[in-house]
Tab-separated table of C-alpha atoms in Angstrom:
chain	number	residue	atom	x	y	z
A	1	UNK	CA	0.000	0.000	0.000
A	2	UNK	CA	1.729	3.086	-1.260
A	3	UNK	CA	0.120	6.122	0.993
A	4	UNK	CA	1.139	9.874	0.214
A	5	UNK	CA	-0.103	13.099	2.065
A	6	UNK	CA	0.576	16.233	-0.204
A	7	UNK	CA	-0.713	19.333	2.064
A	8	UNK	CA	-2.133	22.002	-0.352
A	9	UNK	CA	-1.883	20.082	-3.599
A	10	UNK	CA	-5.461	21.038	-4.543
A	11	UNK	CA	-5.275	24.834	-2.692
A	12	UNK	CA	-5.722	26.658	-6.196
A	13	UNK	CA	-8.547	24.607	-7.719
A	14	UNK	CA	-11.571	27.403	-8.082
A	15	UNK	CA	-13.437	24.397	-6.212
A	16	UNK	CA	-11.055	24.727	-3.234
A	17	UNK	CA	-10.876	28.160	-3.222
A	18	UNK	CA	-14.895	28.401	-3.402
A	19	UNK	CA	-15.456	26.002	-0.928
A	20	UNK	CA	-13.071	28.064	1.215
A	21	UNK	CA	-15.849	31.072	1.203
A	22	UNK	CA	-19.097	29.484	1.818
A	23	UNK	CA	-20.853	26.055	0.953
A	24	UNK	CA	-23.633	28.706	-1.262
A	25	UNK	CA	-20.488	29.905	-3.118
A	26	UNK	CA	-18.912	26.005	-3.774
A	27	UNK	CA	-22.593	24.741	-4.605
A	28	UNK	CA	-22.691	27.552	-7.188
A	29	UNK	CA	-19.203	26.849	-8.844
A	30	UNK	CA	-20.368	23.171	-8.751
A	31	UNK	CA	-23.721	24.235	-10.718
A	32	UNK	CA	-21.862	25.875	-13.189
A	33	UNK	CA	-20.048	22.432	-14.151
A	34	UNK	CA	-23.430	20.611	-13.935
A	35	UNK	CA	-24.520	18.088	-16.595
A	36	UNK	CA	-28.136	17.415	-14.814
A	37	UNK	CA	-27.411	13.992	-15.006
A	38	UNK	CA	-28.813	12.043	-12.040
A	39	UNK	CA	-26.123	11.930	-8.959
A	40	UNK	CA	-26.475	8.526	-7.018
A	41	UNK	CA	-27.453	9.405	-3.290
A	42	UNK	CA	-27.675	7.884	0.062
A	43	UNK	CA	-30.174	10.267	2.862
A	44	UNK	CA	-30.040	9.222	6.340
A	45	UNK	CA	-32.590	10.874	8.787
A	46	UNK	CA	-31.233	12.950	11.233
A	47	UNK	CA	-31.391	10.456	13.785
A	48	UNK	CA	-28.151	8.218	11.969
A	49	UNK	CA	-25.728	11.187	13.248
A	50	UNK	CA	-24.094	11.297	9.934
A	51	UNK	CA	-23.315	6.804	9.471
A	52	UNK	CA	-24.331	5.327	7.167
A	53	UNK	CA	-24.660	1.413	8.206
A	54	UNK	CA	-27.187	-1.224	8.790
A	55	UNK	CA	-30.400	-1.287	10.891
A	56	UNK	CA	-30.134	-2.232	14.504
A	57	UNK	CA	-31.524	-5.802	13.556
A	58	UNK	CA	-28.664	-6.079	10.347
A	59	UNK	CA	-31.812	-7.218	8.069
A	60	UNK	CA	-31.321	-4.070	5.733
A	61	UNK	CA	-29.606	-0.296	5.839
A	62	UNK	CA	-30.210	2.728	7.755
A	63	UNK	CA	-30.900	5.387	5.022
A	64	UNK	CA	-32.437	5.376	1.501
A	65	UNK	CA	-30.690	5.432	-1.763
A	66	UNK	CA	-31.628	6.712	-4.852
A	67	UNK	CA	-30.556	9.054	-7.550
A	68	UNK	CA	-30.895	12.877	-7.631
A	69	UNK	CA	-30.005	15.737	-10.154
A	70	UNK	CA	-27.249	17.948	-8.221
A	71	UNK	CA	-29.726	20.945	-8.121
A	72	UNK	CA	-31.736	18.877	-5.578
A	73	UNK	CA	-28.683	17.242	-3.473
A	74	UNK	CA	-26.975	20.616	-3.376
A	75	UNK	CA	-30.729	22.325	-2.248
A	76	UNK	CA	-30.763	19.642	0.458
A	77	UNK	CA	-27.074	20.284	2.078
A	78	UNK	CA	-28.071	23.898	1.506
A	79	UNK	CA	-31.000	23.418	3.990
A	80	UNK	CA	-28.894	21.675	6.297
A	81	UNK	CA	-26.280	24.297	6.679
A	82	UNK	CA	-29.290	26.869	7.557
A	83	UNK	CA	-30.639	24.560	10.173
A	84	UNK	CA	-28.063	22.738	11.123
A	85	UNK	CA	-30.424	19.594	12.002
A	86	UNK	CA	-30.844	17.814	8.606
A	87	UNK	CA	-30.771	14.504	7.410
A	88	UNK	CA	-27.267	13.066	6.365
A	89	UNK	CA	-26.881	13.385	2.888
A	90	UNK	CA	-23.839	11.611	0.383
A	91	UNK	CA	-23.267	11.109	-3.109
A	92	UNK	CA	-20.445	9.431	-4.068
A	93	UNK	CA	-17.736	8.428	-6.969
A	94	UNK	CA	-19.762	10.761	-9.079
A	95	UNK	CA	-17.782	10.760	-12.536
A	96	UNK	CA	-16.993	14.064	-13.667
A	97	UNK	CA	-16.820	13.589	-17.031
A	98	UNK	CA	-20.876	12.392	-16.439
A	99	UNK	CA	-21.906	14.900	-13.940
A	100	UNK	CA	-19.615	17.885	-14.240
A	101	UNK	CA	-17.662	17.767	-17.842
A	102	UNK	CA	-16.140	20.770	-17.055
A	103	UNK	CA	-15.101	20.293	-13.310
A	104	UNK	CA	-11.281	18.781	-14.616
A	105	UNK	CA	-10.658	20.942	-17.082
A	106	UNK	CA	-10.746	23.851	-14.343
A	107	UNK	CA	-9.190	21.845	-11.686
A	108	UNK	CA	-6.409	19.939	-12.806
A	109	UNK	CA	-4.728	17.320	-10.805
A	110	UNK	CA	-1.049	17.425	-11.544
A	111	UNK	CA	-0.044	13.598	-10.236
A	112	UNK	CA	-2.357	12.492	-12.950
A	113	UNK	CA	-2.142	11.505	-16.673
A	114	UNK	CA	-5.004	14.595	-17.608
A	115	UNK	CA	-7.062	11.524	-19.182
A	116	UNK	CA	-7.676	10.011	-15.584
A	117	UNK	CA	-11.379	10.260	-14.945
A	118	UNK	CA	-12.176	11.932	-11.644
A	119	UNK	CA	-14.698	10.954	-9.385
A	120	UNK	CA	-16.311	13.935	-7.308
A	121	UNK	CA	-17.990	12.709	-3.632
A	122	UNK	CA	-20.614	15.379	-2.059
A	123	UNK	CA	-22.370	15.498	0.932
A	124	UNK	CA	-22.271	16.735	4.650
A	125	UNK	CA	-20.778	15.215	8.219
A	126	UNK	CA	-20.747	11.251	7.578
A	127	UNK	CA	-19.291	8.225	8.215
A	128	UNK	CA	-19.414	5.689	5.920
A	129	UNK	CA	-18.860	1.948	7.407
A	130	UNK	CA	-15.647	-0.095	6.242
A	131	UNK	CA	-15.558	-0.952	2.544
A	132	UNK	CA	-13.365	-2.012	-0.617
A	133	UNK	CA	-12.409	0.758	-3.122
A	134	UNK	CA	-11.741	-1.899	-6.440
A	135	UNK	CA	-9.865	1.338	-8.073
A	136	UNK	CA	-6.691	3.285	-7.017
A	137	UNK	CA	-7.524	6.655	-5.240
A	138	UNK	CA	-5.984	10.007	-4.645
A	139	UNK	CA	-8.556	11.955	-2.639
A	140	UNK	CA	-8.182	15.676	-2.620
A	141	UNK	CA	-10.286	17.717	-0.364
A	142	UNK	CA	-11.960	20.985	-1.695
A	143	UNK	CA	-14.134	21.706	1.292
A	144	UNK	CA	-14.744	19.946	4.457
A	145	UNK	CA	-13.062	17.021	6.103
A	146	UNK	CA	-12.585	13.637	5.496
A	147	UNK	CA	-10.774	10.812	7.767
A	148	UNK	CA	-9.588	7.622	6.473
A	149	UNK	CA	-8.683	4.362	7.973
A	150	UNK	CA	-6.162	2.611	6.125
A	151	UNK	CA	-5.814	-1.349	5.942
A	152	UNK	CA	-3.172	-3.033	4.296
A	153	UNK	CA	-4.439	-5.509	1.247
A	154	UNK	CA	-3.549	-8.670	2.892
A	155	UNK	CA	-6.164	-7.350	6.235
A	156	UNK	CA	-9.183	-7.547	3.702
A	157	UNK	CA	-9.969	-11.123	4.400
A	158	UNK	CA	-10.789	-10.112	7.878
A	159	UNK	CA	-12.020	-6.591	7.116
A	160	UNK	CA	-16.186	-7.815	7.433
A	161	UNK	CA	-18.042	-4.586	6.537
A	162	UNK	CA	-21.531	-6.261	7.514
A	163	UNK	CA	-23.585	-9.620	7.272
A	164	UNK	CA	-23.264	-11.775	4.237
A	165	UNK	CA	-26.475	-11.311	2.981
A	166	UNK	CA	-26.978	-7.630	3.304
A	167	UNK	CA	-23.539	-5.699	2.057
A	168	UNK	CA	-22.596	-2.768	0.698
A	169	UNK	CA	-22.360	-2.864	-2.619
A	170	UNK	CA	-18.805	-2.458	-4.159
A	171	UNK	CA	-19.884	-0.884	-7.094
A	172	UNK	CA	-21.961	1.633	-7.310
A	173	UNK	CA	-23.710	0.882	-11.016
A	174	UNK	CA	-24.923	-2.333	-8.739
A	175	UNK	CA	-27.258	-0.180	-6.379
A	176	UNK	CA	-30.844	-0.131	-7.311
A	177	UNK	CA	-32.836	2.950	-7.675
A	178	UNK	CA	-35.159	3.326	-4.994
A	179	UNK	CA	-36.146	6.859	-5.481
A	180	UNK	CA	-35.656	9.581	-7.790
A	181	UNK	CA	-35.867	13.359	-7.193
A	182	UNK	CA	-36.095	15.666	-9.857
């Protein structure tokens, strides 16, 4: 496992430096790369704290996935920053050659080969439970925080991220829609 930390790699992306002002001034530079193309979306109610995991009884999850346009996700972080006390919202590995064509082009990352596809993830204070990324990943933060816990490949055997029957998925084009919001 090769792991790197590169402080301030990403500190003169517009998306960085938007994020930097407000969440309003990030979800607008994000709307101007917008495709409209439905983001796929877990919501938790407020009552998950911000993790994402199974129900108490591990017969199912804890929050509802769907797919949203990123009008309505970035409406619903929006309302959560004004009130502080909304539900826990995520959208993740969001390709932004699908979603935002343009987002790249205006933030490059320099440790790539330019025709790397980047993924963008969106959403407010979670967690989300143990899981296998089946793709190399640099993660670059333009707003916000994010914590990771490492585990070295040969770990995964005994890395259980739930029961058997009822796991995350470990790709996302394997979720089912459950709702849509347009």
């Amino acid at each position: 496992m090769n792991q790197r930390y590169y402080e301030g790699l990403v500190a003169d992306w517009p998306a960085t430096i938007a994020g930097s002002r407000t969440g309003r001034e990030l979800v607008a530079y994000l709307a101007s790369h917008d495709s409209g193309a439905p983001l796929s979306t877990y919501v938790g109610a407020p009552t998950i704290a911000g993790r994402f995991f199974y129900r108490e009884d591990m017969n199912g999850f804890n929050f509802d996935r769907g797919t949203a346009p990123f009008r309505a996700v970035a409406d619903m972080l929006l309302g959560d920053l004004a009130t502080g006390a909304g539900p826990a919202i995520y959208s993740g590995a969001a390709s932004a050659v699908e979603h935002f064509p343009t987002f790249a082009a205006d933030n490059p990352m320099p440790l790539l080969d330019p025709t790397a596809i980047p993924r963008l993830w969106i959403g407010n204070a979670v967690t989300v439970s143990t899981h296998y990324d089946t793709a190399d990943n640099i993660a670059c933060v333009a707003a916000g925080h994010r914590h990771f816990t490492l585990f070295p490949p040969h770990r995964s055997p005994t890395c259980m991220s739930g029961p058997w029957k009822t796991r995350f998925p470990v790709n996302p084009s394997a979720w089912s829609t459950r709702w849509r919001l347009t």
